[in-house]
Amino acid sequence: MQEFTGRALLLTGAAGGIGREIAALFFARGASLLLADLDEGAVTEMARQMDPKAERVIAARYDAGREDDAQDIVDRAVHHFGGIDFVVPGAGIYPECPVVRMDAADWRRVIAINLDSVFYLCKAAMPALRDDSAIVTLTSVAAHRGSQNHAHYSASKGAVLSLTRSLAMELAGRTRANAVSPGIIETAMTRDLRGQKGEMLKAQTPARRFGQPGEVASVVAFLCGNDASFVNGEVIHVNGGLYMAG
Ligand SMILES: NC(=O)c1ccc[n+]([C@@H]2O[C@H](COP(=O)([O-])OP(=O)(O)OC[C@H]3O[C@@H](n4cnc5c(N)ncnc54)[C@H](O)[C@@H]3O)[C@@H](O)[C@H]2O)c1
């Protein structure tokens, strides 16, 4: 009997670097999964490889900026699994643009995909959340420090953190809500950043390296599990010391 046997995870951004590791870890611990991503082909293939009989893993095309897509994946999770135990809204984008060149559409797109999506998904999931359930959001070191040329991103992640804390208050008793705040993790999202400023950023990081997606996934799993049963409204930094020292 694994820790998450009989429990259902609703995961967005599931085809991303961090999402894939979260999916693999929860699956290994016995959970059922709904894998949602804009990249439908990628999540469909993930689900097929993990669970060819589609008993414990299903995939869905999902656009994070659309409220009706959030309701749709919640309905599908409830249909297949009877309810939802864990919600991890991981879908996100990280475009580069200084504020001086940022127009309203640039701003709105990032806020819609990174922030509005978390509101849509958590609100839609609320009626389906079972006892001892958990929401774990993905914020960022950018929420705490700001991020040069990514003001929309850092603003969206700061708001995700405060939204998470508000959810922790409103849902307390049945659902815990916490955030994980990664530093620089080796995924496609940070490829350009690591290419441009990698050596400087590593030098600022006491661990002298970037993080691996699995090192985020393990903290997400901790926050969902019984070992974190009294952890609510918190943020756990996963950055090799970059935030403390940078
Ligand atoms: N990689 C890092 O260093 C880092 C640091 C801090 C926070 N984060 C956060 O962690 C989460 C996962 O990041 P990652 O590094 O795995 O990124 P990634 O780029 O590897 O994956 C992001 C995933 O989101 C999906 N996506 C993009 N737009 C979407 C949309 N409109 N609707 C649905 N899905 C969409 C992509 O298809 C992709 O599968 C993000 O929320 C990100 O902001 C990442």
GROMACS .gro file of N, CA and C in nm, residues 100-210:
model
  333
  100VAL      N    1   0.922   4.844  -2.014
  100VAL     CA    2   0.915   4.956  -2.108
  100VAL      C    3   0.861   4.912  -2.244
  101ARG      N    4   0.880   4.785  -2.278
  101ARG     CA    5   0.830   4.735  -2.407
  101ARG      C    6   0.705   4.647  -2.392
  102MET      N    7   0.660   4.627  -2.269
  102MET     CA    8   0.548   4.535  -2.243
  102MET      C    9   0.416   4.606  -2.273
  103ASP      N   10   0.333   4.546  -2.356
  103ASP     CA   11   0.201   4.608  -2.376
  103ASP      C   12   0.096   4.533  -2.295
  104ALA      N   13  -0.025   4.583  -2.298
  104ALA     CA   14  -0.129   4.527  -2.212
  104ALA      C   15  -0.157   4.382  -2.246
  105ALA      N   16  -0.144   4.347  -2.374
  105ALA     CA   17  -0.171   4.208  -2.413
  105ALA      C   18  -0.064   4.114  -2.357
  106ASP      N   19   0.063   4.159  -2.358
  106ASP     CA   20   0.171   4.077  -2.298
  106ASP      C   21   0.140   4.052  -2.150
  107TRP      N   22   0.107   4.161  -2.082
  107TRP     CA   23   0.078   4.153  -1.939
  107TRP      C   24  -0.039   4.057  -1.912
  108ARG      N   25  -0.148   4.077  -1.985
  108ARG     CA   26  -0.272   4.001  -1.961
  108ARG      C   27  -0.253   3.852  -1.987
  109ARG      N   28  -0.172   3.820  -2.089
  109ARG     CA   29  -0.153   3.679  -2.123
  109ARG      C   30  -0.083   3.606  -2.009
  110VAL      N   31   0.020   3.668  -1.954
  110VAL     CA   32   0.093   3.601  -1.845
  110VAL      C   33   0.006   3.592  -1.720
  111ILE      N   34  -0.065   3.698  -1.689
  111ILE     CA   35  -0.153   3.695  -1.571
  111ILE      C   36  -0.263   3.590  -1.592
  112ALA      N   37  -0.315   3.580  -1.713
  112ALA     CA   38  -0.422   3.483  -1.739
  112ALA      C   39  -0.372   3.340  -1.722
  113ILE      N   40  -0.255   3.310  -1.780
  113ILE     CA   41  -0.208   3.170  -1.779
  113ILE      C   42  -0.150   3.133  -1.642
  114ASN      N   43  -0.080   3.225  -1.578
  114ASN     CA   44  -0.011   3.189  -1.453
  114ASN      C   45  -0.097   3.211  -1.328
  115LEU      N   46  -0.189   3.308  -1.333
  115LEU     CA   47  -0.263   3.345  -1.211
  115LEU      C   48  -0.413   3.315  -1.222
  116ASP      N   49  -0.478   3.369  -1.325
  116ASP     CA   50  -0.622   3.344  -1.338
  116ASP      C   51  -0.650   3.194  -1.336
  117SER      N   52  -0.560   3.119  -1.398
  117SER     CA   53  -0.577   2.973  -1.407
  117SER      C   54  -0.586   2.909  -1.269
  118VAL      N   55  -0.509   2.959  -1.175
  118VAL     CA   56  -0.507   2.898  -1.040
  118VAL      C   57  -0.640   2.926  -0.971
  119PHE      N   58  -0.690   3.048  -0.989
  119PHE     CA   59  -0.824   3.081  -0.936
  119PHE      C   60  -0.930   2.992  -1.000
  120TYR      N   61  -0.930   2.983  -1.133
  120TYR     CA   62  -1.032   2.903  -1.202
  120TYR      C   63  -1.028   2.757  -1.154
  121LEU      N   64  -0.906   2.702  -1.147
  121LEU     CA   65  -0.896   2.558  -1.117
  121LEU      C   66  -0.934   2.529  -0.973
  122CYS      N   67  -0.883   2.609  -0.881
  122CYS     CA   68  -0.911   2.582  -0.739
  122CYS      C   69  -1.059   2.603  -0.710
  123LYS      N   70  -1.117   2.705  -0.769
  123LYS     CA   71  -1.261   2.729  -0.746
  123LYS      C   72  -1.345   2.615  -0.803
  124ALA      N   73  -1.311   2.572  -0.924
  124ALA     CA   74  -1.387   2.463  -0.984
  124ALA      C   75  -1.372   2.334  -0.905
  125ALA      N   76  -1.251   2.313  -0.849
  125ALA     CA   77  -1.224   2.186  -0.779
  125ALA      C   78  -1.286   2.181  -0.640
  126MET      N   79  -1.313   2.297  -0.581
  126MET     CA   80  -1.356   2.301  -0.441
  126MET      C   81  -1.467   2.202  -0.406
  127PRO      N   82  -1.576   2.197  -0.483
  127PRO     CA   83  -1.685   2.106  -0.444
  127PRO      C   84  -1.644   1.959  -0.451
  128ALA      N   85  -1.538   1.929  -0.525
  128ALA     CA   86  -1.497   1.790  -0.545
  128ALA      C   87  -1.385   1.747  -0.450
  129LEU      N   88  -1.332   1.841  -0.373
  129LEU     CA   89  -1.218   1.807  -0.287
  129LEU      C   90  -1.262   1.722  -0.169
  130ARG      N   91  -1.192   1.610  -0.150
  130ARG     CA   92  -1.231   1.517  -0.044
  130ARG      C   93  -1.161   1.555   0.088
  131ASP      N   94  -1.196   1.484   0.194
  131ASP     CA   95  -1.132   1.507   0.324
  131ASP      C   96  -0.981   1.484   0.311
  132ASP      N   97  -0.904   1.559   0.390
  132ASP     CA   98  -0.758   1.547   0.389
  132ASP      C   99  -0.699   1.573   0.251
  133SER      N  100  -0.759   1.665   0.178
  133SER     CA  101  -0.706   1.697   0.046
  133SER      C  102  -0.605   1.812   0.057
  134ALA      N  103  -0.538   1.839  -0.055
  134ALA     CA  104  -0.433   1.942  -0.054
  134ALA      C  105  -0.424   2.010  -0.191
  135ILE      N  106  -0.402   2.139  -0.186
  135ILE     CA  107  -0.366   2.217  -0.305
  135ILE      C  108  -0.220   2.257  -0.287
  136VAL      N  109  -0.140   2.235  -0.390
  136VAL     CA  110  -0.001   2.285  -0.387
  136VAL      C  111   0.021   2.366  -0.514
  137THR      N  112   0.046   2.495  -0.496
  137THR     CA  113   0.071   2.582  -0.610
  137THR      C  114   0.221   2.595  -0.636
  138LEU      N  115   0.254   2.635  -0.758
  138LEU     CA  116   0.393   2.661  -0.795
  138LEU      C  117   0.411   2.811  -0.806
  139THR      N  118   0.476   2.870  -0.705
  139THR     CA  119   0.513   3.010  -0.718
  139THR      C  120   0.659   3.013  -0.764
  140SER      N  121   0.738   3.109  -0.726
  140SER     CA  122   0.874   3.121  -0.779
  140SER      C  123   0.956   3.214  -0.692
  141VAL      N  124   1.086   3.196  -0.698
  141VAL     CA  125   1.175   3.294  -0.632
  141VAL      C  126   1.147   3.435  -0.686
  142ALA      N  127   1.098   3.442  -0.811
  142ALA     CA  128   1.065   3.572  -0.871
  142ALA      C  129   0.953   3.643  -0.795
  143ALA      N  130   0.869   3.565  -0.725
  143ALA     CA  131   0.761   3.626  -0.646
  143ALA      C  132   0.817   3.707  -0.530
  144HIS      N  133   0.930   3.662  -0.479
  144HIS     CA  134   0.988   3.719  -0.357
  144HIS      C  135   1.091   3.827  -0.389
  145ARG      N  136   1.163   3.808  -0.499
  145ARG     CA  137   1.274   3.898  -0.532
  145ARG      C  138   1.246   3.991  -0.648
  146GLY      N  139   1.133   3.970  -0.722
  146GLY     CA  140   1.116   4.037  -0.851
  146GLY      C  141   1.201   3.965  -0.954
  147SER      N  142   1.185   4.003  -1.080
  147SER     CA  143   1.262   3.938  -1.185
  147SER      C  144   1.279   4.035  -1.301
  148GLN      N  145   1.403   4.072  -1.324
  148GLN     CA  146   1.432   4.168  -1.430
  148GLN      C  147   1.388   4.112  -1.565
  149ASN      N  148   1.310   4.192  -1.638
  149ASN     CA  149   1.256   4.154  -1.769
  149ASN      C  150   1.146   4.048  -1.764
  150HIS      N  151   1.096   4.021  -1.643
  150HIS     CA  152   0.983   3.927  -1.627
  150HIS      C  153   0.886   3.982  -1.523
  151ALA      N  154   0.853   4.110  -1.531
  151ALA     CA  155   0.769   4.172  -1.427
  151ALA      C  156   0.632   4.107  -1.420
  152HIS      N  157   0.576   4.075  -1.537
  152HIS     CA  158   0.444   4.010  -1.537
  152HIS      C  159   0.450   3.874  -1.470
  153TYR      N  160   0.558   3.802  -1.496
  153TYR     CA  161   0.575   3.670  -1.435
  153TYR      C  162   0.588   3.682  -1.283
  154SER      N  163   0.675   3.772  -1.237
  154SER     CA  164   0.695   3.782  -1.092
  154SER      C  165   0.568   3.831  -1.024
  155ALA      N  166   0.494   3.922  -1.089
  155ALA     CA  167   0.368   3.970  -1.031
  155ALA      C  168   0.267   3.855  -1.024
  156SER      N  169   0.261   3.775  -1.129
  156SER     CA  170   0.166   3.663  -1.127
  156SER      C  171   0.200   3.565  -1.016
  157LYS      N  172   0.328   3.539  -0.995
  157LYS     CA  173   0.367   3.440  -0.894
  157LYS      C  174   0.351   3.495  -0.752
  158GLY      N  175   0.371   3.625  -0.736
  158GLY     CA  176   0.344   3.685  -0.605
  158GLY      C  177   0.197   3.671  -0.570
  159ALA      N  178   0.112   3.693  -0.670
  159ALA     CA  179  -0.032   3.681  -0.646
  159ALA      C  180  -0.073   3.536  -0.625
  160VAL      N  181  -0.007   3.443  -0.691
  160VAL     CA  182  -0.037   3.300  -0.667
  160VAL      C  183  -0.010   3.266  -0.520
  161LEU      N  184   0.097   3.321  -0.466
  161LEU     CA  185   0.130   3.294  -0.325
  161LEU      C  186   0.022   3.349  -0.232
  162SER      N  187  -0.021   3.471  -0.254
  162SER     CA  188  -0.123   3.526  -0.164
  162SER      C  189  -0.259   3.461  -0.187
  163LEU      N  190  -0.288   3.422  -0.311
  163LEU     CA  191  -0.411   3.345  -0.336
  163LEU      C  192  -0.406   3.212  -0.259
  164THR      N  193  -0.290   3.148  -0.260
  164THR     CA  194  -0.274   3.020  -0.190
  164THR      C  195  -0.303   3.037  -0.041
  165ARG      N  196  -0.251   3.143   0.017
  165ARG     CA  197  -0.271   3.165   0.161
  165ARG      C  198  -0.419   3.192   0.191
  166SER      N  199  -0.485   3.265   0.103
  166SER     CA  200  -0.628   3.291   0.123
  166SER      C  201  -0.707   3.160   0.114
  167LEU      N  202  -0.669   3.075   0.018
  167LEU     CA  203  -0.736   2.944   0.007
  167LEU      C  204  -0.712   2.861   0.132
  168ALA      N  205  -0.591   2.870   0.186
  168ALA     CA  206  -0.560   2.793   0.308
  168ALA      C  207  -0.654   2.832   0.421
  169MET      N  208  -0.687   2.960   0.429
  169MET     CA  209  -0.781   3.004   0.534
  169MET      C  210  -0.923   2.957   0.504
  170GLU      N  211  -0.965   2.975   0.380
  170GLU     CA  212  -1.106   2.946   0.347
  170GLU      C  213  -1.137   2.797   0.348
  171LEU      N  214  -1.035   2.713   0.317
  171LEU     CA  215  -1.062   2.569   0.303
  171LEU      C  216  -1.016   2.488   0.423
  172ALA      N  217  -0.961   2.556   0.524
  172ALA     CA  218  -0.901   2.485   0.637
  172ALA      C  219  -1.002   2.388   0.699
  173GLY      N  220  -0.949   2.272   0.739
  173GLY     CA  221  -1.035   2.168   0.797
  173GLY      C  222  -1.050   2.051   0.702
  174ARG      N  223  -1.066   2.081   0.575
  174ARG     CA  224  -1.081   1.974   0.475
  174ARG      C  225  -0.962   1.970   0.380
  175THR      N  226  -0.912   2.088   0.345
  175THR     CA  227  -0.807   2.098   0.243
  175THR      C  228  -0.698   2.191   0.293
  176ARG      N  229  -0.572   2.145   0.284
  176ARG     CA  230  -0.460   2.235   0.311
  176ARG      C  231  -0.415   2.298   0.179
  177ALA      N  232  -0.368   2.421   0.184
  177ALA     CA  233  -0.316   2.487   0.063
  177ALA      C  234  -0.179   2.545   0.094
  178ASN      N  235  -0.081   2.502   0.019
  178ASN     CA  236   0.056   2.549   0.037
  178ASN      C  237   0.119   2.576  -0.100
  179ALA      N  238   0.233   2.643  -0.097
  179ALA     CA  239   0.304   2.675  -0.222
  179ALA      C  240   0.446   2.621  -0.216
  180VAL      N  241   0.497   2.586  -0.331
  180VAL     CA  242   0.640   2.557  -0.347
  180VAL      C  243   0.698   2.669  -0.432
  181SER      N  244   0.811   2.719  -0.390
  181SER     CA  245   0.872   2.832  -0.460
  181SER      C  246   1.010   2.793  -0.512
  182PRO      N  247   1.015   2.742  -0.635
  182PRO     CA  248   1.145   2.700  -0.688
  182PRO      C  249   1.232   2.818  -0.727
  183GLY      N  250   1.363   2.794  -0.722
  183GLY     CA  251   1.459   2.888  -0.779
  183GLY      C  252   1.476   2.853  -0.926
  184ILE      N  253   1.598   2.824  -0.966
  184ILE     CA  254   1.621   2.795  -1.108
  184ILE      C  255   1.636   2.643  -1.125
  185ILE      N  256   1.538   2.588  -1.194
  185ILE     CA  257   1.531   2.444  -1.211
  185ILE      C  258   1.558   2.413  -1.359
  186GLU      N  259   1.627   2.306  -1.385
  186GLU     CA  260   1.665   2.273  -1.523
  186GLU      C  261   1.547   2.215  -1.600
  187THR      N  262   1.469   2.305  -1.660
  187THR     CA  263   1.360   2.266  -1.749
  187THR      C  264   1.365   2.357  -1.872
  188ALA      N  265   1.274   2.330  -1.967
  188ALA     CA  266   1.269   2.414  -2.087
  188ALA      C  267   1.241   2.560  -2.051
  189MET      N  268   1.166   2.581  -1.943
  189MET     CA  269   1.129   2.718  -1.906
  189MET      C  270   1.250   2.808  -1.881
  190THR      N  271   1.357   2.751  -1.826
  190THR     CA  272   1.473   2.833  -1.788
  190THR      C  273   1.590   2.818  -1.885
  191ARG      N  274   1.566   2.754  -2.000
  191ARG     CA  275   1.678   2.727  -2.091
  191ARG      C  276   1.747   2.857  -2.133
  192ASP      N  277   1.668   2.955  -2.176
  192ASP     CA  278   1.728   3.081  -2.221
  192ASP      C  279   1.799   3.153  -2.107
  193LEU      N  280   1.732   3.157  -1.991
  193LEU     CA  281   1.791   3.225  -1.875
  193LEU      C  282   1.925   3.161  -1.838
  194ARG      N  283   1.927   3.028  -1.836
  194ARG     CA  284   2.051   2.958  -1.799
  194ARG      C  285   2.159   2.982  -1.903
  195GLY      N  286   2.114   2.992  -2.030
  195GLY     CA  287   2.210   3.019  -2.137
  195GLY      C  288   2.271   3.158  -2.124
  196GLN      N  289   2.188   3.256  -2.088
  196GLN     CA  290   2.234   3.395  -2.082
  196GLN      C  291   2.311   3.427  -1.954
  197LYS      N  292   2.258   3.379  -1.840
  197LYS     CA  293   2.311   3.423  -1.710
  197LYS      C  294   2.350   3.307  -1.620
  198GLY      N  295   2.366   3.190  -1.679
  198GLY     CA  296   2.383   3.069  -1.600
  198GLY      C  297   2.499   3.075  -1.502
  199GLU      N  298   2.615   3.116  -1.549
  199GLU     CA  299   2.733   3.112  -1.462
  199GLU      C  300   2.716   3.209  -1.346
  200MET      N  301   2.661   3.328  -1.375
  200MET     CA  302   2.639   3.427  -1.268
  200MET      C  303   2.539   3.373  -1.165
  201LEU      N  304   2.431   3.312  -1.215
  201LEU     CA  305   2.329   3.262  -1.123
  201LEU      C  306   2.381   3.146  -1.039
  202LYS      N  307   2.461   3.062  -1.100
  202LYS     CA  308   2.520   2.952  -1.022
  202LYS      C  309   2.612   3.008  -0.914
  203ALA      N  310   2.687   3.110  -0.950
  203ALA     CA  311   2.780   3.170  -0.853
  203ALA      C  312   2.704   3.232  -0.736
  204GLN      N  313   2.582   3.281  -0.761
  204GLN     CA  314   2.501   3.340  -0.654
  204GLN      C  315   2.435   3.235  -0.566
  205THR      N  316   2.433   3.110  -0.615
  205THR     CA  317   2.360   3.003  -0.546
  205THR      C  318   2.457   2.925  -0.458
  206PRO      N  319   2.436   2.923  -0.326
  206PRO     CA  320   2.529   2.849  -0.240
  206PRO      C  321   2.549   2.704  -0.283
  207ALA      N  322   2.447   2.640  -0.339
  207ALA     CA  323   2.463   2.501  -0.383
  207ALA      C  324   2.549   2.491  -0.509
  208ARG      N  325   2.575   2.605  -0.577
  208ARG     CA  326   2.659   2.611  -0.698
  208ARG      C  327   2.607   2.524  -0.812
  209ARG      N  328   2.477   2.505  -0.816
  209ARG     CA  329   2.418   2.431  -0.928
  209ARG      C  330   2.272   2.472  -0.940
  210PHE      N  331   2.208   2.431  -1.050
  210PHE     CA  332   2.064   2.449  -1.065
  210PHE      C  333   1.992   2.328  -1.007
   0.00000   0.00000   0.00000
